[in-house]
PDB file of C-alpha atoms in Angstrom:
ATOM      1  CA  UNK A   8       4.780  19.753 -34.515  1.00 42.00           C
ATOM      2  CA  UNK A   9       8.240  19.947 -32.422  1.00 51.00           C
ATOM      3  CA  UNK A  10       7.301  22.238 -29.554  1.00 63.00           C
ATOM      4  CA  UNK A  11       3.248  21.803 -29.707  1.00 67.00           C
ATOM      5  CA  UNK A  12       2.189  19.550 -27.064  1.00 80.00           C
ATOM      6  CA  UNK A  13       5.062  19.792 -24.994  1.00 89.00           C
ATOM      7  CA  UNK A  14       2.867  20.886 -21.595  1.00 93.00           C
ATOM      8  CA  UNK A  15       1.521  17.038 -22.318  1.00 94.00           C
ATOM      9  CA  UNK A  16       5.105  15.656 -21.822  1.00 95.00           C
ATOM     10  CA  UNK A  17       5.901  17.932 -18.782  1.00 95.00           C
ATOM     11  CA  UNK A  18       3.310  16.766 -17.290  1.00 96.00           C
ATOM     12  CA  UNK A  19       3.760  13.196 -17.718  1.00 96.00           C
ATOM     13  CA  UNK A  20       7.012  13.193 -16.448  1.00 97.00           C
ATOM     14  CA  UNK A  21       6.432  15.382 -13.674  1.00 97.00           C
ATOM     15  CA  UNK A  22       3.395  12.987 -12.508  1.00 97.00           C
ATOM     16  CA  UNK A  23       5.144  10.110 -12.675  1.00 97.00           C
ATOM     17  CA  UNK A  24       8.289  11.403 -11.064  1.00 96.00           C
ATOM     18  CA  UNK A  25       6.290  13.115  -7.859  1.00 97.00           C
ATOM     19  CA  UNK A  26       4.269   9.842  -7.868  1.00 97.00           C
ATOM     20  CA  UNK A  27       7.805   7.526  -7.069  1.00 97.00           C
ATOM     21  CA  UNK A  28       8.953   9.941  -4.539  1.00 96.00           C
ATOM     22  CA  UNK A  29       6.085  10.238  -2.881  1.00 97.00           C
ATOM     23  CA  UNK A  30       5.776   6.592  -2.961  1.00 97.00           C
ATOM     24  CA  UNK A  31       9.586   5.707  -2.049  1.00 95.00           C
ATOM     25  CA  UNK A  32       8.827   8.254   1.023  1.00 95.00           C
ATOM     26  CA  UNK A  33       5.993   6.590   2.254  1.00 96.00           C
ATOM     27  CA  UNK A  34       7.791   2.973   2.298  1.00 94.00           C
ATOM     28  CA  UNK A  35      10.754   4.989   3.765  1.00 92.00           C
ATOM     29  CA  UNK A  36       8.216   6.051   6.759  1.00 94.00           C
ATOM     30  CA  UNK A  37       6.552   3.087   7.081  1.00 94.00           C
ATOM     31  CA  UNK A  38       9.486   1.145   7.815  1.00 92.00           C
ATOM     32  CA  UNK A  39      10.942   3.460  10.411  1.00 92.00           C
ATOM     33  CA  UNK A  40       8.070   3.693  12.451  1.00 93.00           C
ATOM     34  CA  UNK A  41       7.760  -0.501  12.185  1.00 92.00           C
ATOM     35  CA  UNK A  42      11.533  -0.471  12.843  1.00 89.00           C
ATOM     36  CA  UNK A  43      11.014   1.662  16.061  1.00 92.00           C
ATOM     37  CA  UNK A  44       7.580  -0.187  16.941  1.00 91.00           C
ATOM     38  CA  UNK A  45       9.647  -3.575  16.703  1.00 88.00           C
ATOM     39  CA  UNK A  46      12.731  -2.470  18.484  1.00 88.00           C
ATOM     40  CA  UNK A  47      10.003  -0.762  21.595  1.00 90.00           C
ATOM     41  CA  UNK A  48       8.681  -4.328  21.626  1.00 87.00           C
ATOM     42  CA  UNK A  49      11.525  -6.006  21.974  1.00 84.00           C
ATOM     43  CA  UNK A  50      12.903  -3.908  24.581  1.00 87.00           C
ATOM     44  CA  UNK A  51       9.773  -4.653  26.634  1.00 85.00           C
ATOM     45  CA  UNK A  52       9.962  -8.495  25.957  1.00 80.00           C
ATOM     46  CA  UNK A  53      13.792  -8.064  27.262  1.00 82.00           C
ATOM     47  CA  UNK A  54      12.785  -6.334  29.946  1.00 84.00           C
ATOM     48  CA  UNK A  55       9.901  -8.919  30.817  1.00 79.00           C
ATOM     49  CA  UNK A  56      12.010 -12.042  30.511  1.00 76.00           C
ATOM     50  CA  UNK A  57      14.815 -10.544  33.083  1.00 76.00           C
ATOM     51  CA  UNK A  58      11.915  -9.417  35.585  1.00 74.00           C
ATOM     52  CA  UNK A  59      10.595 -12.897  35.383  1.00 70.00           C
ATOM     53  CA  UNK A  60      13.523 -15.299  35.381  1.00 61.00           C
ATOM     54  CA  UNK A  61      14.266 -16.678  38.967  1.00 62.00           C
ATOM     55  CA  UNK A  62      16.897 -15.190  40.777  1.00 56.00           C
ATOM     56  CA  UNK A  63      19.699 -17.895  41.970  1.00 54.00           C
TER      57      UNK A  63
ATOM     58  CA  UNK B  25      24.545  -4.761   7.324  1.00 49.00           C
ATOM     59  CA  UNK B  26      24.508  -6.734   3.925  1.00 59.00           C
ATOM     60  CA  UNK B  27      21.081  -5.633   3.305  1.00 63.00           C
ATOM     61  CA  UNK B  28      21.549  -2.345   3.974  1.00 80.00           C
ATOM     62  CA  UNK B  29      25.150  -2.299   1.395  1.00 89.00           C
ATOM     63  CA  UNK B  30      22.807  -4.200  -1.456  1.00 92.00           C
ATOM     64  CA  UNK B  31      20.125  -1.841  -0.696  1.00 92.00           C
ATOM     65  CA  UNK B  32      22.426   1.261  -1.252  1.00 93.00           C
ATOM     66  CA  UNK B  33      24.577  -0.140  -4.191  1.00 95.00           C
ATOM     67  CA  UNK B  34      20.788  -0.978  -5.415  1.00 95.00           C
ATOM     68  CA  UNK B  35      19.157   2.362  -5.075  1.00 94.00           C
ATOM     69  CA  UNK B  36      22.623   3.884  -6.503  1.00 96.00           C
ATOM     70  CA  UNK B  37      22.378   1.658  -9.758  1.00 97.00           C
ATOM     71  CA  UNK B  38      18.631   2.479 -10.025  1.00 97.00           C
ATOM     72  CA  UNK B  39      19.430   6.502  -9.891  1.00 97.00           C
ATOM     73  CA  UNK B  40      21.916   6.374 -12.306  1.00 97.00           C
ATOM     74  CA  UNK B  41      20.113   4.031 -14.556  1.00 98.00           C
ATOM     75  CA  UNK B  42      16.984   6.399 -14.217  1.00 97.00           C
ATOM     76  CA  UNK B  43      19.587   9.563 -15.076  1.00 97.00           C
ATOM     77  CA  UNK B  44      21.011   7.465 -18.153  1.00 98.00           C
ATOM     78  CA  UNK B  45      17.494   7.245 -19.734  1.00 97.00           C
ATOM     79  CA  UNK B  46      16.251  10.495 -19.263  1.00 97.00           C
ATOM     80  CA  UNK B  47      20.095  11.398 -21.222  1.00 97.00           C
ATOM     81  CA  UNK B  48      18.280   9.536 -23.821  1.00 97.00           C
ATOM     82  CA  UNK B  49      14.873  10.103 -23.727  1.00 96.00           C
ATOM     83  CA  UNK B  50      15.374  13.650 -24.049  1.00 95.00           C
ATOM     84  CA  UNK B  51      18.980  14.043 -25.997  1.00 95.00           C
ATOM     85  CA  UNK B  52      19.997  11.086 -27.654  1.00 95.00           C
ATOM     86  CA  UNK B  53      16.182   9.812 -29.390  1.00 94.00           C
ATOM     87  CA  UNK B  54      15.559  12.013 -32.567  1.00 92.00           C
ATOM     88  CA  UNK B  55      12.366  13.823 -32.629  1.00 88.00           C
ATOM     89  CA  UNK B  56       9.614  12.169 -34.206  1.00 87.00           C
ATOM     90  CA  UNK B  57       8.464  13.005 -37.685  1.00 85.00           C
ATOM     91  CA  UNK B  58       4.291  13.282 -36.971  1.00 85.00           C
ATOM     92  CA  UNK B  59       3.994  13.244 -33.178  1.00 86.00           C
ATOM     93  CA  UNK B  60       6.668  15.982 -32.284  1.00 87.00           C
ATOM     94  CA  UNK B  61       8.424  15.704 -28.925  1.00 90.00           C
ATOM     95  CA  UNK B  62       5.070  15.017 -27.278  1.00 93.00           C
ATOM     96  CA  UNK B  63       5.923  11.095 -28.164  1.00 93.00           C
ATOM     97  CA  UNK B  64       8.914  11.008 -25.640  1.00 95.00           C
ATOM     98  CA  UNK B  65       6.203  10.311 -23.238  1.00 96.00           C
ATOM     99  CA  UNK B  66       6.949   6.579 -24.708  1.00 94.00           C
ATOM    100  CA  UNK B  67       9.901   6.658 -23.046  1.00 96.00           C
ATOM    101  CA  UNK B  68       7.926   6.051 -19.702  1.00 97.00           C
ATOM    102  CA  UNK B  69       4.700   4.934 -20.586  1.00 97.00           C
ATOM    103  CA  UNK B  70       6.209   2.087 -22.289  1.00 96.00           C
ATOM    104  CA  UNK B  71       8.376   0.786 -19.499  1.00 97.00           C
ATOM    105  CA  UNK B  72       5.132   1.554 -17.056  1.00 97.00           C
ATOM    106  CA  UNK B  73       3.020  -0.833 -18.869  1.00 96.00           C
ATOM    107  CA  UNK B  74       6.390  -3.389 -18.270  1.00 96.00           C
ATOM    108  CA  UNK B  75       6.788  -2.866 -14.618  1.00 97.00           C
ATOM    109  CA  UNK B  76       3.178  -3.286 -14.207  1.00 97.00           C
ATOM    110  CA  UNK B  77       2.800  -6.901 -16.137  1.00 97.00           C
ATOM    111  CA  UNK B  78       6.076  -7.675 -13.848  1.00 97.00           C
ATOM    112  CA  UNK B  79       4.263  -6.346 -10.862  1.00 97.00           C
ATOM    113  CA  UNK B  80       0.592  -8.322 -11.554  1.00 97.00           C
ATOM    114  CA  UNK B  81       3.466 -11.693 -12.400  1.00 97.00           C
ATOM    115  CA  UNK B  82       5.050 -11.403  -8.767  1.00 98.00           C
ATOM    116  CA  UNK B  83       1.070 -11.206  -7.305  1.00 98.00           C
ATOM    117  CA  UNK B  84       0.765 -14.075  -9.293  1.00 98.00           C
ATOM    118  CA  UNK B  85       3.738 -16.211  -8.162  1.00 97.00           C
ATOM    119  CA  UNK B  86       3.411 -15.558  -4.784  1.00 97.00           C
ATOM    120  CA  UNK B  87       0.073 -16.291  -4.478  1.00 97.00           C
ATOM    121  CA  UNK B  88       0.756 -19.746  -6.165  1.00 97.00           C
ATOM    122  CA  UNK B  89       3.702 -20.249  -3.638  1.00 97.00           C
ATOM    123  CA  UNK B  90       1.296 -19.688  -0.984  1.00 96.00           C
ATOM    124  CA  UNK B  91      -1.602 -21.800  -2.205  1.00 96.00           C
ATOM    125  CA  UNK B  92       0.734 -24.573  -2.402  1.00 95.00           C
ATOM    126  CA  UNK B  93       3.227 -24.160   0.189  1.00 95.00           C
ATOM    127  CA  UNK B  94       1.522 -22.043   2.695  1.00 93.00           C
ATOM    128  CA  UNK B  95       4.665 -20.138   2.439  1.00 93.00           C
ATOM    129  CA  UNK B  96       4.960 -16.385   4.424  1.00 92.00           C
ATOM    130  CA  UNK B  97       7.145 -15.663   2.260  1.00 94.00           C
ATOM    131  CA  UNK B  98       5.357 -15.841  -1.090  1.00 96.00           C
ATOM    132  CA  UNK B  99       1.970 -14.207   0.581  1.00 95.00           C
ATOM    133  CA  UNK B 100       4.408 -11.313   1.351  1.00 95.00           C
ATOM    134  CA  UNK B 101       5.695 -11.083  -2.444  1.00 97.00           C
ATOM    135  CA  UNK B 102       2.938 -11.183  -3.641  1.00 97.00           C
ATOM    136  CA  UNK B 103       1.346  -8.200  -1.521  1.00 96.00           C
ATOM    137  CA  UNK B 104       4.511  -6.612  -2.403  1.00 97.00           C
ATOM    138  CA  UNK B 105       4.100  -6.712  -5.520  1.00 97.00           C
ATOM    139  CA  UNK B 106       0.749  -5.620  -5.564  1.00 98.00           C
ATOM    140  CA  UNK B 107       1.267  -2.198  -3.745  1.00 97.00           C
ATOM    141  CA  UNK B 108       4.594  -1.384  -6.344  1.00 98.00           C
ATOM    142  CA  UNK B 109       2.287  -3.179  -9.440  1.00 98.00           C
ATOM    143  CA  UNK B 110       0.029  -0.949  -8.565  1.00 98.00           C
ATOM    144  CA  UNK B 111       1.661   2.091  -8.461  1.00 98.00           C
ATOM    145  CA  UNK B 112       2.878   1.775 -12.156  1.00 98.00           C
ATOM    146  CA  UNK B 113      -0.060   0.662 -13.123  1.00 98.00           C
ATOM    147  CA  UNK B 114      -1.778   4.329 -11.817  1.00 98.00           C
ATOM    148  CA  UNK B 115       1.549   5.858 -13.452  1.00 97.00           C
ATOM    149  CA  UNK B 116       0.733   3.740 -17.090  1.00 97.00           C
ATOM    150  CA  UNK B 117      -2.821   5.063 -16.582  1.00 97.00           C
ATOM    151  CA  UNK B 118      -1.943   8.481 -16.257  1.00 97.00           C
ATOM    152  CA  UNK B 119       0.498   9.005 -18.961  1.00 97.00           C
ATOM    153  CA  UNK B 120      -1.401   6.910 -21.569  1.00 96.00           C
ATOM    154  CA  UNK B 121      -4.475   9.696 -22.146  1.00 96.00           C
ATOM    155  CA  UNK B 122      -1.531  12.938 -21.209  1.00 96.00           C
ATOM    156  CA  UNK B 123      -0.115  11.249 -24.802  1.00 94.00           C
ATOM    157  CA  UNK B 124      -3.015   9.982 -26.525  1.00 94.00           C
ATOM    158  CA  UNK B 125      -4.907  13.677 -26.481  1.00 93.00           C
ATOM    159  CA  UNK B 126      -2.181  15.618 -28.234  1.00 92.00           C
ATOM    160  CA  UNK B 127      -2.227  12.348 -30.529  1.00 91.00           C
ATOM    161  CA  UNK B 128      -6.081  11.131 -30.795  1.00 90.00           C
ATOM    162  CA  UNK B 129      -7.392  13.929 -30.029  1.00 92.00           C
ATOM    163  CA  UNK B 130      -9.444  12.119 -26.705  1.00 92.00           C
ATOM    164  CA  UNK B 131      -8.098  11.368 -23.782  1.00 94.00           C
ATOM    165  CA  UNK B 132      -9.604   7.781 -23.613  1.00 93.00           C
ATOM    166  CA  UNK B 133     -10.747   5.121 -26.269  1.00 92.00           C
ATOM    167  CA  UNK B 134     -12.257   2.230 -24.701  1.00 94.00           C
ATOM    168  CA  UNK B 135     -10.568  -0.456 -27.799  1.00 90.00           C
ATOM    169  CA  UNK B 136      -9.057  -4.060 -26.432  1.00 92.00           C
ATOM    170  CA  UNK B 137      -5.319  -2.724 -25.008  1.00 93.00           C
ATOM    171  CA  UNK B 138      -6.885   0.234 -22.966  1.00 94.00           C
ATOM    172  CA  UNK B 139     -10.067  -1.562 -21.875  1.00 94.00           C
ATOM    173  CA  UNK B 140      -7.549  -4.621 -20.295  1.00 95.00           C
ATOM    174  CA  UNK B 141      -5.023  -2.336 -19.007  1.00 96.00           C
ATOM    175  CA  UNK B 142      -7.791  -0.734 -17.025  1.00 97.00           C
ATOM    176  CA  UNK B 143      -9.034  -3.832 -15.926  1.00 97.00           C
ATOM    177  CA  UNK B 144      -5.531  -4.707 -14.898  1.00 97.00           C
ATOM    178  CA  UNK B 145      -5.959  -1.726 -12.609  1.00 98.00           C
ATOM    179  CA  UNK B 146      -8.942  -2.887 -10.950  1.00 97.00           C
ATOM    180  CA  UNK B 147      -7.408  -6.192 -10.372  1.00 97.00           C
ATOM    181  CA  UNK B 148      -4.711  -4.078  -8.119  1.00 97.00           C
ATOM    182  CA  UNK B 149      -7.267  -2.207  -6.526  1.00 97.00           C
ATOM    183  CA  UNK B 150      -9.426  -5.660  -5.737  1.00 96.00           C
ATOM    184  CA  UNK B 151      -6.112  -7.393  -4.433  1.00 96.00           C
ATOM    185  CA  UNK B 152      -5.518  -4.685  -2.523  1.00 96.00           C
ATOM    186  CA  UNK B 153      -8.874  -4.112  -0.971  1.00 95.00           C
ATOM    187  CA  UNK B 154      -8.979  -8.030  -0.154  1.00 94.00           C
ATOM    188  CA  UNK B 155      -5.808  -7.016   1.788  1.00 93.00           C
ATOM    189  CA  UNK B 156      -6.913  -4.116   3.755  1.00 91.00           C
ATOM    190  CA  UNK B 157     -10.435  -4.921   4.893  1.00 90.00           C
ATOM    191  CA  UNK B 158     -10.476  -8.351   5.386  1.00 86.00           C
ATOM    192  CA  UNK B 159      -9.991  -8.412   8.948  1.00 81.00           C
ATOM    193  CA  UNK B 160      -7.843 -12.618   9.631  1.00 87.00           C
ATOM    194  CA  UNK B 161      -5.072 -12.348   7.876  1.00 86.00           C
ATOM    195  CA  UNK B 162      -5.220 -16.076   6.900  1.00 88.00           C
ATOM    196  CA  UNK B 163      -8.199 -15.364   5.558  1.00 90.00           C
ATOM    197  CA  UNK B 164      -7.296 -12.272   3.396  1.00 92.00           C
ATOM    198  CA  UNK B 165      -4.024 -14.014   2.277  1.00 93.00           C
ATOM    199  CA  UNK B 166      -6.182 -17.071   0.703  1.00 95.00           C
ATOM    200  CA  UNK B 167      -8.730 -14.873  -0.875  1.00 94.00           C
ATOM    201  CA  UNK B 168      -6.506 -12.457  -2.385  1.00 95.00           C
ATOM    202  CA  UNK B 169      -4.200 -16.012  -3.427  1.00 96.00           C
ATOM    203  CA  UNK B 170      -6.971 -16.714  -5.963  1.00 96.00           C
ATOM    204  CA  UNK B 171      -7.585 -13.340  -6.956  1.00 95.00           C
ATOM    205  CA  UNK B 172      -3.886 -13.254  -7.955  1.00 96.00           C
ATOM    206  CA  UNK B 173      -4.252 -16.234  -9.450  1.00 97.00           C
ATOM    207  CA  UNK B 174      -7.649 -15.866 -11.816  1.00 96.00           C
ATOM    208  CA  UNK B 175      -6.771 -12.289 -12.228  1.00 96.00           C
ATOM    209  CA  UNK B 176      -3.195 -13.217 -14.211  1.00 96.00           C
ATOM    210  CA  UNK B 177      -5.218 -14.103 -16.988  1.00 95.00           C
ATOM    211  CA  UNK B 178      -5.691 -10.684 -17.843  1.00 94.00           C
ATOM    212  CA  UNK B 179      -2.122 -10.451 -18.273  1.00 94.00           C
ATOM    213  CA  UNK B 180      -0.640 -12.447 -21.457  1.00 93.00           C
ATOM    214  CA  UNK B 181      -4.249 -10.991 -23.399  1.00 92.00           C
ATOM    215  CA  UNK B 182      -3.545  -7.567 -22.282  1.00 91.00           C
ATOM    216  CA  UNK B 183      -0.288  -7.948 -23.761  1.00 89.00           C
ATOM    217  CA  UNK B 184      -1.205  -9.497 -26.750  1.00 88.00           C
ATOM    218  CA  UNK B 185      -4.047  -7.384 -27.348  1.00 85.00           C
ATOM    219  CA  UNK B 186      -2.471  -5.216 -29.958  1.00 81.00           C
ATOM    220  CA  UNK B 187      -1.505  -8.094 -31.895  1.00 80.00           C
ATOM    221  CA  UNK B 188      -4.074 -10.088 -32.320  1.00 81.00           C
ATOM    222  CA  UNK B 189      -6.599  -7.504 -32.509  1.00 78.00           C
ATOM    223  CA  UNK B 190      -6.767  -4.250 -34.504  1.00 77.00           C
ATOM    224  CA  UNK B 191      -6.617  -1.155 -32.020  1.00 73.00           C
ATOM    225  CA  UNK B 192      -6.977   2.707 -31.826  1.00 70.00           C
ATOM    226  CA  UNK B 193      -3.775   1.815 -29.154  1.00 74.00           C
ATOM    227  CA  UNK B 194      -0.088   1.732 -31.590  1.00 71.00           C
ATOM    228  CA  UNK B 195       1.007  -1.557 -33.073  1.00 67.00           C
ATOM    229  CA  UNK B 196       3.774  -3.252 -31.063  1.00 64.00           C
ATOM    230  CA  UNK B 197       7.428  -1.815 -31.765  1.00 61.00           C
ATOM    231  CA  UNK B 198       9.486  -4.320 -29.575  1.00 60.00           C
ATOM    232  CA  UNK B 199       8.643  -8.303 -31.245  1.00 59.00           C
ATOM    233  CA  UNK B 200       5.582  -6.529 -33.597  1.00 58.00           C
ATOM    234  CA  UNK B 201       7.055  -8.557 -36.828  1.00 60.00           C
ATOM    235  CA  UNK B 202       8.414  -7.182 -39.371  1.00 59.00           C
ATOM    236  CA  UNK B 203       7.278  -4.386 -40.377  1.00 59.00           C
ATOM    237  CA  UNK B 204       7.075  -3.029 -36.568  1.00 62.00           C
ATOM    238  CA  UNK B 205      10.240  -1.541 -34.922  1.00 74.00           C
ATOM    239  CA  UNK B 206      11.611   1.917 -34.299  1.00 82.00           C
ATOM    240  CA  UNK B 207      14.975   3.640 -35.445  1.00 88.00           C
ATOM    241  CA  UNK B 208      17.654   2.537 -33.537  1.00 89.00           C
ATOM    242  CA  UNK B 209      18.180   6.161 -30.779  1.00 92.00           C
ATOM    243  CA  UNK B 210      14.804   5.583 -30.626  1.00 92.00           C
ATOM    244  CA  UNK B 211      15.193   1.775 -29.704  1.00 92.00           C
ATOM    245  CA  UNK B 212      18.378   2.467 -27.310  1.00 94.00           C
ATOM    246  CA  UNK B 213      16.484   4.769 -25.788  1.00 95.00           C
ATOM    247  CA  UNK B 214      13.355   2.615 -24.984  1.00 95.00           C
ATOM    248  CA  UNK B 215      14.968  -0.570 -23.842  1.00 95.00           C
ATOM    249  CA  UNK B 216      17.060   1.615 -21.754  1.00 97.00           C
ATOM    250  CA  UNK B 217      13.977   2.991 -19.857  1.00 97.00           C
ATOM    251  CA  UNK B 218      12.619  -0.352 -20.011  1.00 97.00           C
ATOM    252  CA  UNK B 219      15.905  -1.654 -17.740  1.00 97.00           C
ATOM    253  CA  UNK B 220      15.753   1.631 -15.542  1.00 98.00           C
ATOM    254  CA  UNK B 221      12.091   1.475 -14.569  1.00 98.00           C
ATOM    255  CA  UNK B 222      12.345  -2.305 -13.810  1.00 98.00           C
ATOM    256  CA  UNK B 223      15.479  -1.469 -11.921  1.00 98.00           C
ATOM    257  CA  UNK B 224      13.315   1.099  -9.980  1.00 97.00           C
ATOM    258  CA  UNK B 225      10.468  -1.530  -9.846  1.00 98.00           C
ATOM    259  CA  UNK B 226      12.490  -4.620  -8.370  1.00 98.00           C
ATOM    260  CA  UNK B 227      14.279  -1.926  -5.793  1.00 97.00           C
ATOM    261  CA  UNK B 228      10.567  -0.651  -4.938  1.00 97.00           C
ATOM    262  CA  UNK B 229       9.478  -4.020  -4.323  1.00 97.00           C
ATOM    263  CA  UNK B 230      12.453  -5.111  -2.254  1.00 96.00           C
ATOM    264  CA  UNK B 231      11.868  -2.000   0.083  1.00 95.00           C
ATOM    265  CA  UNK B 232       8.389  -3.195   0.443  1.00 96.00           C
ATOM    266  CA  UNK B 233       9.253  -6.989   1.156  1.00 95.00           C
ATOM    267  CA  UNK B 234      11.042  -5.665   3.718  1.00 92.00           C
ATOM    268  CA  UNK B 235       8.233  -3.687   4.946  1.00 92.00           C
ATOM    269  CA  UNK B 236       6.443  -6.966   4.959  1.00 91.00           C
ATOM    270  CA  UNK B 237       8.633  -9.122   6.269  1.00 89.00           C
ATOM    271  CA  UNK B 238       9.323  -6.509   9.618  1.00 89.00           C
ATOM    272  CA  UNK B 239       5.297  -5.981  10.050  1.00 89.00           C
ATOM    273  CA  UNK B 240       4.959  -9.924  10.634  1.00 87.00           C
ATOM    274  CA  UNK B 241       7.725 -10.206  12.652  1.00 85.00           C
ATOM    275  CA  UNK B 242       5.498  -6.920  14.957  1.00 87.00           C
ATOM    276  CA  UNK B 243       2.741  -9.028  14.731  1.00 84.00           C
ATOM    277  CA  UNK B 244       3.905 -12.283  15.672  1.00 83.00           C
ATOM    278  CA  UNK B 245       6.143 -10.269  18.945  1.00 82.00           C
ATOM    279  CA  UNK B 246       2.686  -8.297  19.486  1.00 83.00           C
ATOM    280  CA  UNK B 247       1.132 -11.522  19.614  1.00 79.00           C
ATOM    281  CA  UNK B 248       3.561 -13.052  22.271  1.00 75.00           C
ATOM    282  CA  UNK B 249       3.197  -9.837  24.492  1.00 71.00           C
ATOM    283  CA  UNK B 250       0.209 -10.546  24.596  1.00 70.00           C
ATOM    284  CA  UNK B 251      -0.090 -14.262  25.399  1.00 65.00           C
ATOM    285  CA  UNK B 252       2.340 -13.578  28.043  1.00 61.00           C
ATOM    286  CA  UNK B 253       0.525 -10.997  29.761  1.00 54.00           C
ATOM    287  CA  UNK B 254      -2.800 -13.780  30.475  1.00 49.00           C
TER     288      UNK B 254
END
């Protein structure tokens, strides 16, 4: 029974491999568009705070 | 920067960790006398069925550190946790009928083992659900809280399933008694995908901690944009 079966292993492995990359992609994504979200906000809180401060 | 150099040596450690298993999954491990190589696919269905126990654990513990403390923190663990749990879970549920129909001869028995894994699955999806639709976040973090917390007792039966009951699923091989166990490539072999997928399953979760941790610190800044403008 060595090679019989073996489509059943390729498959599980190449499942669960595809299924962690496409996983550890998505997080990858997520975070730079939450990094660039919070670094946009900040910039406009920045920008805010020096429009609003009183000038001496 | 810190983060970034323990993320790196982290995802490093995981890849070569992941690299050393396959070595042995596929090299090292003898063949198996009735199965063939089809029962290699132990060498991740096994450590699957680990990361996702781990993963339904960390739902648990967080939730339990936010019942009690109200702590951000925990509430984001434990939604971390959910979203990696889950995804091994999905991974366990996959490669469990791609071995047992070569083996059984079905793709799906419903006995004790496969009938709580599943529900362990639906546990992920409920958490998960709670998470998405409820719309105040308080109120989804409390909910799903005591979800995590009834829903761990599906976790110690599941895994004690095949022991105290008797099952179409294998007998344990890793603390089965004694006449359980597996020749010792075979053993090397397993507990080393066992450490490499819960490698890849605490880096995972750290990634989406992070994730967590940077979409309530949007929130609360969206929140103060907004205050500011009225």
């Amino acid at each position: 029974m060595g090679n019989a079966n073996n489509e059943y292993l390729f498959l599980a492995y190449t499942i669960v491999w595809i299924v962690f990359m496409v996983y550890a992609w998505s997080l990858s994504r997520r975070q730079s568009r939450l990094t660039k979200e919070l670094e946009e906000i900040k910039k406009r809180v920045l920008a805010k705070d020096e429009h609003s401060a009183p000038k001496v | 920067m810190k983060k970034n150099s323990s993320m790196t040596v982290h995802s490093l450690l995981t890849l070569a960790w992941i690299l050393i298993s396959l070595y042995l999954a596929f090299i090292f491990a003898p063949n198996e006398a009735n199965q063939g190589n089809v029962y290699r696919i132990m060498y991740i269905h096994v450590p699957c069925a680990w990361s996702a126990l781990v993963g339904y654990t960390v739902i648990f513990a967080g939730s339990v550190g936010y019942l009690w403390k109200r702590s951000q923190f925990a509430d984001d663990l434990a939604y971390a946790g959910a979203e990696v749990g889950f995804i091994f879970c999905c991974c366990l549920l996959i490669t469990g009928p791609l071995w047992a129909k070569p083996v059984w001869g079905v793709w799906w028995v419903w006995d004790p083992r496969t009938t709580l894994t599943f529900v362990l699955w639906l546990l992920f999806v409920g958490y998960l659900l709670l998470r998405t639709f409820f719309v105040n976040p308080a109120q989804a973090a409390l909910l799903s809280a005591v979800v995590g917390i009834i829903g761990f007792v599906d976790v110690p039966i599941d895994y004690m399933a095949i022991r105290w009951w008797r099952t179409q699923h294998p007998q344990p091989v890793i603390m089965g008694g004694p006449d359980s166990g597996l020749p010792p490539r075979m053993e090397i072999a397993l507990f080393t995908s066992i450490g490499a997928f819960l490698c890849l399953f605490f880096y995972l979760l750290r990634q989406r901690l992070h994730m967590g941790t940077a979409r309530r610190d949007l929130e609360q800044l969206r929140r103060g944009e907004t205050a500011t403008e009225f």
